[in-house]
């Protein structure tokens, strides 16, 4: 009995002191004050504050984020395309037929735009086609190695430093408030898992992406998974809510995107009962990044922008809402 | 400064008192003392104890469990087959062609054995074929409703009470020690997600299973996901490590199964570097459940049993190792 009482007393003291200690810190310091920042703060408050009408138990707090153009830079080409170009160059000696065959021929000539003419889906196909025959573990090593040395053609920085600082703060703020943060991206799942934990703090099991088949094999008595050329699943457009259902099995509370490929994910998420939140990152900042939306063939934002107003989604004006775009150099 | 010191003192007091308070409780009370129980306790200890040579950080502690025959009863037919039979009966008036068409004709005659002649894969096909056209949310409601009223033909208890009590204790023990517990089953993922949280404490996002395609649609202005007849992925045999890679993206620390369908999952899991753990539930208990292994067409255990010894996997002898099989009636 005595011990129990001591524990209670110590715990109570700790709680009181800890809350007295806690400063009213700004969780989103890279966001300018305004409607966008306020909408995030308020949504998190009302869904996590015990006793709130919109309170949601911690295990149901799921937030999904598109990757390219939402969490990191997707211009002038998707990061994976930059990786694929380097891989095509590295593998070209073993594939003489690529010199004649599109889209490889264009990639080898350095004309990523021509290779990308078919949009995100063809980009995904190129990426998966250049990633086969090796084991999943070999592939992950290749991506990690590449990320160490590759530099963005404009900013001349490692891609891992081109995550958007304001969005990194949103990820951290949500996790501090009991949310599970997921990536739901048209990009290849194995590619993203090679860096998602380090760059975003998102573990592999919370990364959903376009997926190729793998095949279980025994090699020298050891089981391996070998990446196959067949596409299992394209995680874009309607594939995003389908993928969320397949991998998570419940409706997220919050969805973050930047393009029409995220429209169905935003619709699906915010159609749930009770409080839900949708946000679109609108690339308006020609000075610090690139300004693009309705006419862009990368990250085209047209229908989703039209839908945002009546749906009540937050639209982030990057030029206005963000104090900085990229983190300070390391 | 004063406050900081107080916090440290209070925290220290709390820690000391809490550990003094903790009783040396038996986490696996339904297991008889013996090698099987000991192997579980010891593996968890050595991988979670700070400073241990085999210590694994909490975020990498992933344990995967087959469902049918490992976590709950799979005899005389898979629970999903019992569900499918009831669904076929309920839907038969709308499908007159089923009277002539196998395997539906056999199911409608009550001859589950004939319908199941093609093994687990054909069972999965039957189940998925009877589950299409409705939304994912409608389907979940149907399963939940069915589970409330359905009774096991032998034990005359709700299926939710036919989870193995000793395995429920393993799930809880692992979670108490920072493990994430996953189900990796040949069964339909939407079916299992309807009860996995309630029965096993496993949330939807930690249930991996055979999966049908869904299609995103707008119905009356609301987005829905409609279950399609196409199979996306069979989570059995080699599909288990493939599914683990697809959904989790890293190798589990522990794998639990009961049949040859779990062999590749056990191989994949225990081939990882460092300490890994494999366990097979061997159905040896004809008195309290059903004794079956090499000759059974449900849960056939032959190659995996042969492999267990040299692989160092724990083989649970249900008759010997378990004090009880099912939980006490509610």
XYZ file of C-alpha atoms in Angstrom:
660
model
C 0.000 0.000 0.000
C 2.712 2.388 0.988
C 4.575 1.812 -2.258
C 1.451 2.323 -4.352
C 0.846 5.650 -2.641
C 4.410 6.702 -3.291
C 4.101 5.886 -6.957
C 0.918 7.869 -7.282
C 2.472 10.835 -5.504
C 5.620 10.685 -7.596
C 3.644 10.385 -10.795
C 1.416 13.299 -9.881
C 4.439 15.455 -9.069
C 6.056 14.496 -12.319
C 2.975 15.316 -14.348
C 2.499 18.704 -12.752
C 6.161 19.622 -13.075
C 6.403 18.401 -16.643
C 3.425 20.447 -17.783
C 4.698 23.507 -15.901
C 8.009 22.983 -17.697
C 6.594 22.614 -21.203
C 6.952 25.815 -23.243
C 4.209 26.756 -25.698
C 6.561 25.890 -28.546
C 5.650 26.502 -32.180
C 5.480 23.073 -33.805
C 5.457 24.566 -37.309
C 8.136 27.289 -37.163
C 8.723 27.326 -40.934
C 5.102 28.222 -41.633
C 3.997 31.850 -41.818
C 0.985 32.665 -39.674
C -2.142 32.293 -41.775
C -5.119 30.140 -42.659
C -3.081 27.143 -43.881
C -0.954 26.834 -40.736
C -3.970 27.514 -38.540
C -6.035 24.791 -40.222
C -3.401 22.160 -39.436
C -2.923 23.238 -35.819
C -6.654 23.429 -35.187
C -7.448 20.080 -36.774
C -4.814 18.324 -34.690
C -6.037 20.055 -31.538
C -9.675 19.191 -31.988
C -9.056 15.539 -32.873
C -6.568 14.859 -30.085
C -7.886 16.890 -27.141
C -9.634 14.614 -24.683
C -13.269 15.653 -24.332
C -13.384 17.425 -27.701
C -16.471 16.666 -29.818
C -14.125 15.649 -32.647
C -11.769 13.538 -30.504
C -10.338 10.491 -32.290
C -8.589 7.644 -30.413
C -4.846 7.498 -31.106
C -4.967 4.165 -32.961
C -7.308 5.688 -35.558
C -5.151 8.758 -36.219
C -3.776 8.009 -39.662
C -2.380 10.673 -41.979
C -1.390 9.907 -45.584
C 1.086 11.934 -47.624
C 1.837 11.886 -51.300
C 5.606 11.996 -51.793
C 6.740 13.696 -55.034
C 5.795 17.374 -54.958
C 4.177 17.065 -51.531
C 7.070 15.984 -49.300
C 9.980 16.643 -51.624
C 10.914 18.299 -54.885
C 9.641 16.662 -58.109
C 11.084 19.138 -60.624
C 12.642 19.133 -63.194
C 12.036 15.329 -63.134
C 10.898 12.895 -60.446
C 13.836 11.865 -58.283
C 13.211 8.283 -59.298
C 13.556 9.236 -62.917
C 16.939 10.772 -62.144
C 17.815 7.487 -60.447
C 16.469 5.507 -63.413
C 18.538 7.549 -65.863
C 21.670 6.802 -63.883
C 20.666 3.135 -63.666
C 19.985 2.949 -67.409
C 23.453 4.380 -68.040
C 25.021 1.924 -65.619
C 23.167 -1.065 -67.092
C 23.266 -0.023 -70.774
C 26.354 -2.095 -71.660
C 24.364 -5.218 -70.758
C 21.328 -4.077 -72.795
C 22.452 -3.099 -76.308
C 18.793 -3.213 -77.451
C 18.041 -0.123 -75.331
C 19.797 2.092 -77.879
C 16.885 1.531 -80.286
C 14.046 1.037 -77.811
C 11.975 3.835 -76.268
C 11.850 5.096 -73.611
C 15.397 3.864 -72.904
C 16.798 5.431 -76.073
C 15.560 8.853 -74.950
C 16.913 8.367 -71.436
C 20.328 7.383 -72.780
C 20.339 10.516 -74.932
C 19.590 12.466 -71.746
C 16.139 13.478 -72.999
C 14.059 12.717 -69.929
C 11.178 14.817 -71.228
C 10.669 12.585 -74.273
C 10.950 9.471 -72.130
C 8.350 10.907 -69.756
C 5.847 11.834 -72.473
C 3.404 9.204 -71.215
C 3.031 10.827 -67.794
C 3.498 9.353 -64.337
C 2.334 5.895 -65.368
C 4.969 5.564 -68.059
C 7.541 6.914 -65.623
C 6.612 4.175 -63.202
C 6.909 1.605 -65.986
C 10.377 2.816 -66.913
C 11.461 2.698 -63.312
C 10.163 -0.782 -62.690
C 11.562 -2.045 -65.992
C 15.058 -0.925 -65.008
C 14.871 -2.489 -61.554
C 14.383 -6.211 -62.218
C 16.325 -9.429 -61.688
C 18.052 -8.371 -58.495
C 16.980 -9.202 -54.968
C 15.072 -6.678 -52.895
C 18.078 -6.295 -50.625
C 20.492 -5.673 -53.499
C 18.118 -3.038 -54.854
C 17.904 -1.238 -51.548
C 21.692 -1.090 -51.332
C 21.903 0.369 -54.847
C 19.407 3.115 -54.020
C 21.161 3.989 -50.759
C 24.519 4.177 -52.520
C 23.087 6.342 -55.290
C 21.504 8.771 -52.814
C 24.888 9.359 -51.192
C 26.448 10.704 -54.369
C 23.627 11.986 -56.591
C 22.997 15.727 -56.684
C 19.942 17.681 -57.846
C 20.760 19.319 -61.209
C 19.565 22.784 -60.132
C 20.165 22.997 -56.370
C 23.318 20.837 -56.425
C 22.306 19.243 -53.146
C 21.652 15.611 -52.197
C 18.017 14.719 -52.835
C 17.624 13.782 -49.183
C 18.075 17.492 -48.382
C 15.296 18.518 -50.777
C 12.431 17.453 -48.566
C 10.242 20.464 -47.762
C 11.138 21.755 -44.318
C 7.548 22.883 -43.545
C 6.243 19.417 -44.395
C 8.889 17.724 -42.240
C 7.510 19.830 -39.402
C 3.949 18.688 -40.184
C 5.078 15.036 -40.120
C 6.782 15.536 -36.759
C 3.870 17.522 -35.316
C 1.415 14.789 -36.267
C 3.574 12.020 -34.821
C 3.973 13.991 -31.589
C 0.201 13.979 -31.406
C -0.163 10.247 -31.826
C -0.732 10.109 -35.581
C 0.724 7.351 -37.720
C 2.188 9.030 -40.801
C 2.050 7.098 -44.089
C 3.441 7.822 -47.521
C 1.017 6.960 -50.342
C 2.804 7.668 -53.591
C 2.796 6.788 -57.271
C 6.515 6.170 -56.861
C 8.041 2.724 -56.484
C 7.624 1.356 -52.994
C 11.062 -0.285 -52.820
C 12.702 2.956 -53.929
C 11.015 5.054 -51.260
C 11.612 2.555 -48.481
C 15.347 2.940 -49.037
C 15.231 6.495 -47.608
C 11.787 7.181 -46.055
C 12.884 6.440 -42.501
C 16.020 8.548 -42.692
C 14.493 11.487 -44.589
C 10.915 11.555 -43.263
C 10.955 9.381 -40.140
C 8.475 7.055 -41.882
C 9.259 3.344 -41.391
C 9.065 0.869 -44.325
C 5.749 -0.602 -43.185
C 4.152 2.833 -43.519
C 5.259 3.395 -47.109
C 2.715 2.506 -49.824
C 3.682 2.883 -53.455
C 3.524 1.434 -56.930
C 4.687 -2.143 -56.650
C 6.273 -4.734 -58.875
C 5.958 -8.437 -58.258
C 8.719 -10.299 -56.477
C 9.495 -14.001 -56.621
C 10.614 -16.131 -53.691
C 13.657 -18.230 -54.622
C 16.340 -20.255 -52.903
C 19.844 -19.082 -53.932
C 22.765 -21.079 -52.528
C 20.406 -22.463 -49.900
C 19.304 -18.986 -48.819
C 15.839 -17.613 -49.498
C 15.730 -14.381 -51.498
C 13.053 -12.235 -53.109
C 13.830 -11.378 -56.729
C 12.236 -8.309 -58.307
C 10.130 -9.227 -61.351
C 9.216 -7.127 -64.397
C 5.439 -7.440 -63.805
C 3.653 -4.517 -62.210
C 1.380 -5.590 -59.383
C -0.237 -2.303 -58.590
C -0.044 1.379 -59.658
C -0.564 3.620 -56.658
C -1.857 6.709 -58.476
C -5.269 8.302 -58.998
C -7.948 5.750 -58.003
C -5.064 3.431 -57.064
C -4.401 5.636 -54.028
C -7.668 4.990 -52.157
C -7.513 1.384 -53.406
C -3.966 1.110 -52.025
C -4.943 2.722 -48.740
C -7.709 0.167 -48.356
C -5.413 -2.702 -49.319
C -2.492 -1.739 -47.070
C -4.080 0.134 -44.172
C -7.632 -1.173 -44.240
C -9.148 1.914 -42.729
C -9.855 5.459 -43.788
C -7.221 8.058 -42.928
C -8.078 11.151 -40.927
C -5.853 13.463 -42.967
C -4.580 13.442 -46.558
C -1.868 15.635 -48.108
C -1.220 15.890 -51.833
C -0.198 18.287 -54.586
C -1.596 16.998 -57.877
C -4.589 15.486 -59.663
C -3.082 12.078 -58.889
C -4.038 12.800 -55.277
C -7.643 13.852 -56.005
C -9.233 10.454 -55.325
C -7.172 10.017 -52.138
C -8.339 13.422 -50.901
C -11.957 12.602 -51.805
C -11.838 9.198 -50.140
C -10.200 10.511 -46.984
C -12.429 13.510 -46.457
C -15.675 11.642 -47.258
C -15.337 9.743 -43.981
C -17.753 10.388 -41.129
C -16.667 12.925 -38.525
C -13.785 15.377 -38.822
C -11.403 14.855 -41.741
C -8.731 17.017 -43.302
C -7.442 17.498 -46.840
C -4.515 19.658 -47.937
C -3.002 20.528 -51.307
C 0.504 21.926 -51.681
C 0.231 24.473 -54.491
C 3.573 25.171 -56.155
C 3.418 28.953 -56.472
C 7.009 29.803 -55.695
C 9.000 30.490 -58.866
C 11.778 32.164 -56.874
C 12.638 29.497 -54.337
C 11.370 26.441 -56.268
C 9.184 26.154 -59.414
C 5.713 27.599 -60.075
C 3.473 25.052 -61.815
C -0.042 23.662 -61.748
C -2.673 23.230 -64.494
C -0.342 22.940 -67.494
C 2.503 20.950 -65.979
C 3.149 17.404 -67.180
C 4.804 16.682 -63.832
C 2.525 17.111 -60.851
C -0.373 18.512 -62.873
C -2.786 20.256 -60.500
C -6.080 21.127 -62.185
C -9.169 19.130 -61.154
C -8.006 18.815 -57.562
C -7.479 22.584 -57.355
C -11.005 23.159 -58.679
C -12.390 20.682 -56.152
C -10.547 22.093 -53.143
C -12.804 25.036 -52.418
C -16.159 23.278 -52.207
C -14.521 20.299 -50.469
C -13.053 22.550 -47.776
C -9.465 21.442 -48.362
C -6.594 23.654 -47.290
C -4.584 24.962 -50.249
C -1.022 25.902 -49.336
C 0.403 28.830 -51.271
C 4.087 27.939 -51.042
C 5.285 31.475 -51.773
C 3.001 32.957 -49.102
C 2.729 30.231 -46.480
C 6.253 28.904 -46.191
C 9.115 30.841 -44.578
C 11.607 28.420 -46.075
C 11.227 25.681 -48.640
C 14.224 23.418 -48.056
C 16.096 22.655 -44.817
C 19.341 24.489 -44.113
C 22.344 22.715 -45.616
C 23.897 20.126 -43.371
C 16.896 24.639 -12.441
C 14.945 23.809 -9.321
C 12.075 22.429 -11.388
C 14.376 20.340 -13.563
C 15.939 18.775 -10.482
C 12.530 17.996 -9.085
C 11.526 16.287 -12.268
C 14.621 14.156 -12.302
C 14.117 13.188 -8.660
C 10.460 12.386 -9.183
C 11.228 10.356 -12.261
C 13.957 8.416 -10.512
C 11.657 7.667 -7.597
C 8.942 6.551 -9.945
C 11.244 4.243 -11.865
C 12.639 2.586 -8.754
C 9.227 2.142 -7.183
C 7.641 0.865 -10.372
C 10.243 -1.825 -10.830
C 10.042 -2.794 -7.146
C 6.296 -3.065 -7.602
C 6.344 -5.251 -10.705
C 5.525 -8.876 -9.871
C 7.336 -11.650 -11.736
C 4.069 -12.560 -13.446
C 3.809 -15.476 -15.850
C 3.029 -13.979 -19.239
C 2.117 -17.364 -20.715
C -0.037 -19.001 -18.003
C -1.776 -21.392 -20.431
C 1.529 -22.943 -21.486
C 2.955 -25.916 -19.623
C 6.562 -25.530 -18.548
C 8.801 -26.976 -21.242
C 11.042 -26.277 -24.192
C 8.371 -24.564 -26.325
C 7.339 -22.051 -23.673
C 10.937 -21.510 -22.669
C 12.027 -20.793 -26.232
C 9.484 -17.982 -26.558
C 10.303 -16.403 -23.199
C 14.049 -16.584 -23.817
C 13.895 -15.180 -27.332
C 11.848 -12.194 -26.185
C 14.217 -11.617 -23.266
C 17.405 -11.696 -25.293
C 16.090 -9.437 -28.058
C 14.546 -6.813 -25.772
C 16.948 -6.617 -22.840
C 19.105 -3.530 -23.139
C 22.761 -4.527 -23.374
C 22.011 -8.037 -24.615
C 24.171 -9.211 -27.538
C 20.942 -9.975 -29.443
C 19.166 -6.723 -28.561
C 16.888 -5.401 -31.313
C 15.480 -1.834 -31.288
C 11.719 -1.734 -30.676
C 10.849 -0.433 -34.145
C 12.417 -3.540 -35.712
C 10.538 -6.011 -33.524
C 8.069 -7.500 -35.965
C 6.331 -10.833 -35.430
C 4.169 -12.470 -38.106
C 1.434 -15.019 -37.441
C -0.427 -17.258 -39.796
C -4.122 -17.213 -38.872
C -6.009 -20.445 -39.680
C -4.655 -23.295 -37.545
C -2.083 -21.033 -35.868
C -4.238 -18.442 -34.104
C -7.631 -20.091 -34.364
C -9.343 -23.323 -35.273
C -9.369 -24.323 -38.984
C -11.215 -27.663 -38.682
C -13.482 -29.106 -39.984
C -13.374 -26.266 -42.579
C -11.727 -22.842 -42.649
C -13.933 -20.326 -40.874
C -14.111 -18.342 -44.088
C -15.469 -21.356 -45.890
C -18.213 -21.608 -43.276
C -18.890 -17.926 -43.934
C -18.807 -18.508 -47.699
C -21.311 -21.379 -47.442
C -23.707 -19.145 -45.537
C -23.142 -16.353 -48.078
C -23.715 -18.695 -51.006
C -27.006 -19.771 -49.426
C -27.991 -16.165 -48.810
C -27.089 -15.087 -52.354
C -28.225 -18.223 -54.200
C -31.660 -16.836 -55.181
C -29.878 -14.133 -57.189
C -27.537 -16.684 -58.851
C -29.594 -19.546 -60.305
C -26.545 -20.642 -62.333
C -24.809 -21.714 -59.107
C -27.007 -24.828 -58.883
C -25.101 -26.289 -61.848
C -21.725 -24.673 -61.371
C -18.937 -26.044 -59.169
C -17.799 -25.310 -56.542
C -21.058 -23.501 -55.709
C -23.196 -26.545 -56.437
C -21.257 -28.566 -53.854
C -21.462 -25.778 -51.297
C -25.239 -25.482 -51.763
C -25.543 -29.235 -51.244
C -23.589 -28.745 -48.010
C -20.622 -30.730 -49.339
C -17.769 -28.445 -48.351
C -15.215 -31.216 -48.844
C -15.979 -31.536 -52.567
C -15.954 -27.760 -52.961
C -12.581 -27.653 -51.224
C -10.983 -30.387 -53.325
C -8.626 -27.879 -54.944
C -6.969 -26.984 -51.640
C -6.455 -23.576 -50.044
C -6.162 -21.765 -53.357
C -9.536 -22.936 -54.579
C -11.003 -22.085 -51.191
C -9.684 -18.558 -51.567
C -11.189 -18.360 -55.050
C -14.577 -19.458 -53.792
C -14.455 -16.926 -51.019
C -13.463 -14.047 -53.246
C -15.976 -15.054 -55.911
C -18.794 -14.858 -53.388
C -17.708 -11.470 -52.049
C -17.929 -9.142 -55.072
C -19.963 -6.139 -56.145
C -20.439 -4.663 -52.693
C -18.394 -1.891 -51.130
C -15.634 -2.708 -48.668
C -17.696 -1.154 -45.890
C -20.792 -3.186 -46.722
C -18.690 -6.340 -46.733
C -17.218 -5.595 -43.330
C -20.691 -5.108 -41.889
C -21.836 -8.450 -43.334
C -18.884 -10.303 -41.779
C -19.387 -8.650 -38.398
C -23.091 -9.515 -38.430
C -22.353 -13.106 -39.413
C -19.790 -13.538 -36.627
C -22.400 -12.518 -34.045
C -24.723 -15.392 -34.894
C -22.597 -18.140 -36.508
C -21.566 -21.090 -34.353
C -18.834 -23.678 -34.871
C -20.471 -26.980 -35.894
C -18.579 -29.044 -33.296
C -17.941 -26.719 -30.354
C -21.187 -24.760 -30.790
C -19.378 -21.555 -29.842
C -18.910 -18.270 -31.735
C -15.799 -18.443 -33.907
C -14.406 -15.434 -32.090
C -14.114 -17.667 -29.006
C -12.134 -20.311 -30.889
C -8.864 -18.438 -30.939
C -6.192 -20.443 -29.139
C -5.789 -19.078 -25.623
C -2.020 -19.862 -25.491
C -1.485 -17.944 -28.734
C -3.511 -14.968 -27.493
C -1.046 -14.900 -24.597
C 1.913 -14.961 -27.000
C 0.442 -12.029 -28.956
C -0.047 -10.036 -25.751
C 3.387 -10.941 -24.400
C 5.075 -9.790 -27.606
C 3.163 -6.513 -27.702
C 4.038 -5.870 -24.054
C 7.652 -6.205 -25.130
C 7.428 -3.708 -27.939
C 6.746 -6.092 -30.815
C 4.357 -5.211 -33.608
C 2.212 -8.299 -34.208
C 1.072 -8.967 -37.796
C -1.248 -11.565 -39.270
C 0.052 -13.026 -42.560
C -2.565 -15.444 -43.795
C -3.848 -17.162 -46.933
C -7.289 -15.976 -45.877
C -9.022 -12.954 -47.337
C -7.682 -9.717 -45.931
C -11.055 -7.955 -45.778
C -12.559 -10.918 -43.951
C -9.870 -10.987 -41.274
C -9.855 -7.239 -40.753
C -13.501 -7.431 -39.699
C -12.510 -9.211 -36.474
C -8.707 -9.146 -36.022
C -8.703 -6.154 -33.683
C -11.454 -7.490 -31.465
C -10.267 -11.111 -31.381
C -6.469 -10.728 -31.540
C -5.782 -7.083 -30.763
C -4.270 -6.753 -34.262
C -5.311 -3.538 -36.067
C -6.365 -3.609 -39.761
C -3.060 -2.145 -40.960
C -1.243 -5.157 -39.480
C -3.349 -7.757 -41.276
C -1.923 -9.131 -44.542
C -3.930 -11.659 -46.522
C -5.055 -12.812 -49.928
C -6.500 -9.784 -51.643
C -9.013 -9.081 -54.361
C -8.979 -5.928 -56.434
C -11.234 -3.041 -55.514
C -12.457 -0.252 -57.765
C -12.840 3.382 -56.739
C -16.240 4.746 -57.779
C -18.464 7.705 -57.032
C -21.938 6.595 -55.894
C -24.479 9.355 -55.280
C -21.596 11.811 -55.090
C -19.791 9.750 -52.437
C -16.584 7.843 -53.136
C -16.736 4.102 -52.467
C -14.462 1.113 -53.064
C -16.249 -1.769 -54.764
C -14.888 -5.300 -54.373
C -13.989 -6.823 -57.750
C -13.825 -10.485 -58.795
C -10.140 -10.324 -59.795
C -7.587 -11.719 -57.378
C -4.692 -9.351 -56.814
C -2.505 -11.512 -54.671
C -2.578 -14.971 -52.985
C -0.871 -14.784 -49.620
C 0.149 -18.429 -49.287
C 3.394 -20.394 -49.701
C 5.912 -18.139 -51.493
C 3.206 -15.442 -51.429
C 3.815 -15.063 -47.695
C 7.393 -13.743 -47.844
C 6.418 -11.816 -50.977
C 3.495 -10.304 -49.080
C 5.648 -9.514 -46.060
C 8.064 -7.671 -48.313
C 5.250 -5.843 -50.107
C 3.346 -4.765 -47.003
C 5.980 -4.505 -44.281
C 9.145 -3.982 -46.281
C 11.427 -5.536 -43.723
C 12.178 -8.962 -42.406
C 10.279 -10.067 -39.303
C 12.085 -11.202 -36.186
C 9.632 -13.998 -35.408
C 7.289 -16.142 -37.513
C 4.516 -18.474 -36.321
C 2.749 -20.990 -38.537
C 1.208 -24.447 -38.599
C 1.322 -25.775 -42.156
C 3.390 -26.132 -45.311
C 1.815 -22.885 -46.502
C 3.949 -21.219 -43.820
C 7.225 -22.910 -44.788
C 8.530 -20.089 -47.004
C 7.549 -17.467 -44.432
C 9.457 -19.378 -41.745
C 12.472 -19.783 -44.045
C 12.464 -16.115 -45.046
C 12.091 -14.874 -41.480
C 14.722 -17.066 -39.889
C 17.293 -16.559 -42.666
C 17.810 -12.981 -41.510
C 21.053 -11.923 -39.872
C 21.155 -12.049 -36.087
C 18.643 -13.719 -33.806
C 15.410 -14.918 -35.405
C 12.657 -17.235 -34.256
C 10.371 -19.721 -35.987
C 7.538 -21.718 -34.440
C 5.160 -24.366 -35.742
C 1.910 -25.236 -33.987
C 1.581 -29.018 -34.388
C -2.014 -30.218 -34.041
C -1.508 -33.294 -31.863
C -4.539 -33.001 -29.633
C -7.342 -35.314 -30.779
C -9.101 -34.950 -27.446
C -9.418 -31.208 -27.117
C -9.207 -30.295 -30.826
C -8.187 -32.386 -33.885
C -4.954 -34.298 -34.504
C -3.725 -33.776 -38.072
C -0.549 -33.116 -40.030
C 0.999 -34.870 -43.057
C -2.175 -36.307 -44.591
C -4.602 -33.479 -43.933
C -6.029 -31.501 -46.855
C -6.612 -28.601 -44.477
C -3.477 -27.277 -42.836
C -1.218 -29.988 -44.264
C 2.017 -30.064 -42.262
C 4.682 -32.199 -43.907
C 7.670 -30.403 -45.456
C 7.682 -27.709 -42.792
C 7.712 -30.350 -40.049
C 10.683 -32.066 -41.708
C 12.481 -28.739 -41.984
C 11.865 -27.631 -38.402
C 14.567 -29.644 -36.713
C 17.585 -28.585 -38.751
C 16.237 -25.029 -38.957
C 15.981 -24.811 -35.172
C 12.294 -23.923 -35.151
C 10.192 -24.569 -32.064
C 7.519 -27.220 -32.643
C 4.569 -26.907 -30.282
C 2.955 -30.188 -29.301
C -0.540 -28.926 -28.537
C -1.466 -31.921 -26.385
C 1.704 -31.585 -24.301
C 2.468 -27.879 -24.313
C -0.923 -26.265 -23.852
C -2.877 -26.339 -20.578
C -5.979 -25.190 -22.386
C -6.757 -24.815 -26.075
C -9.676 -22.361 -26.179
C -10.493 -19.495 -23.818
C -13.095 -20.050 -21.114
C -16.636 -19.346 -22.346
C -17.729 -15.756 -21.953
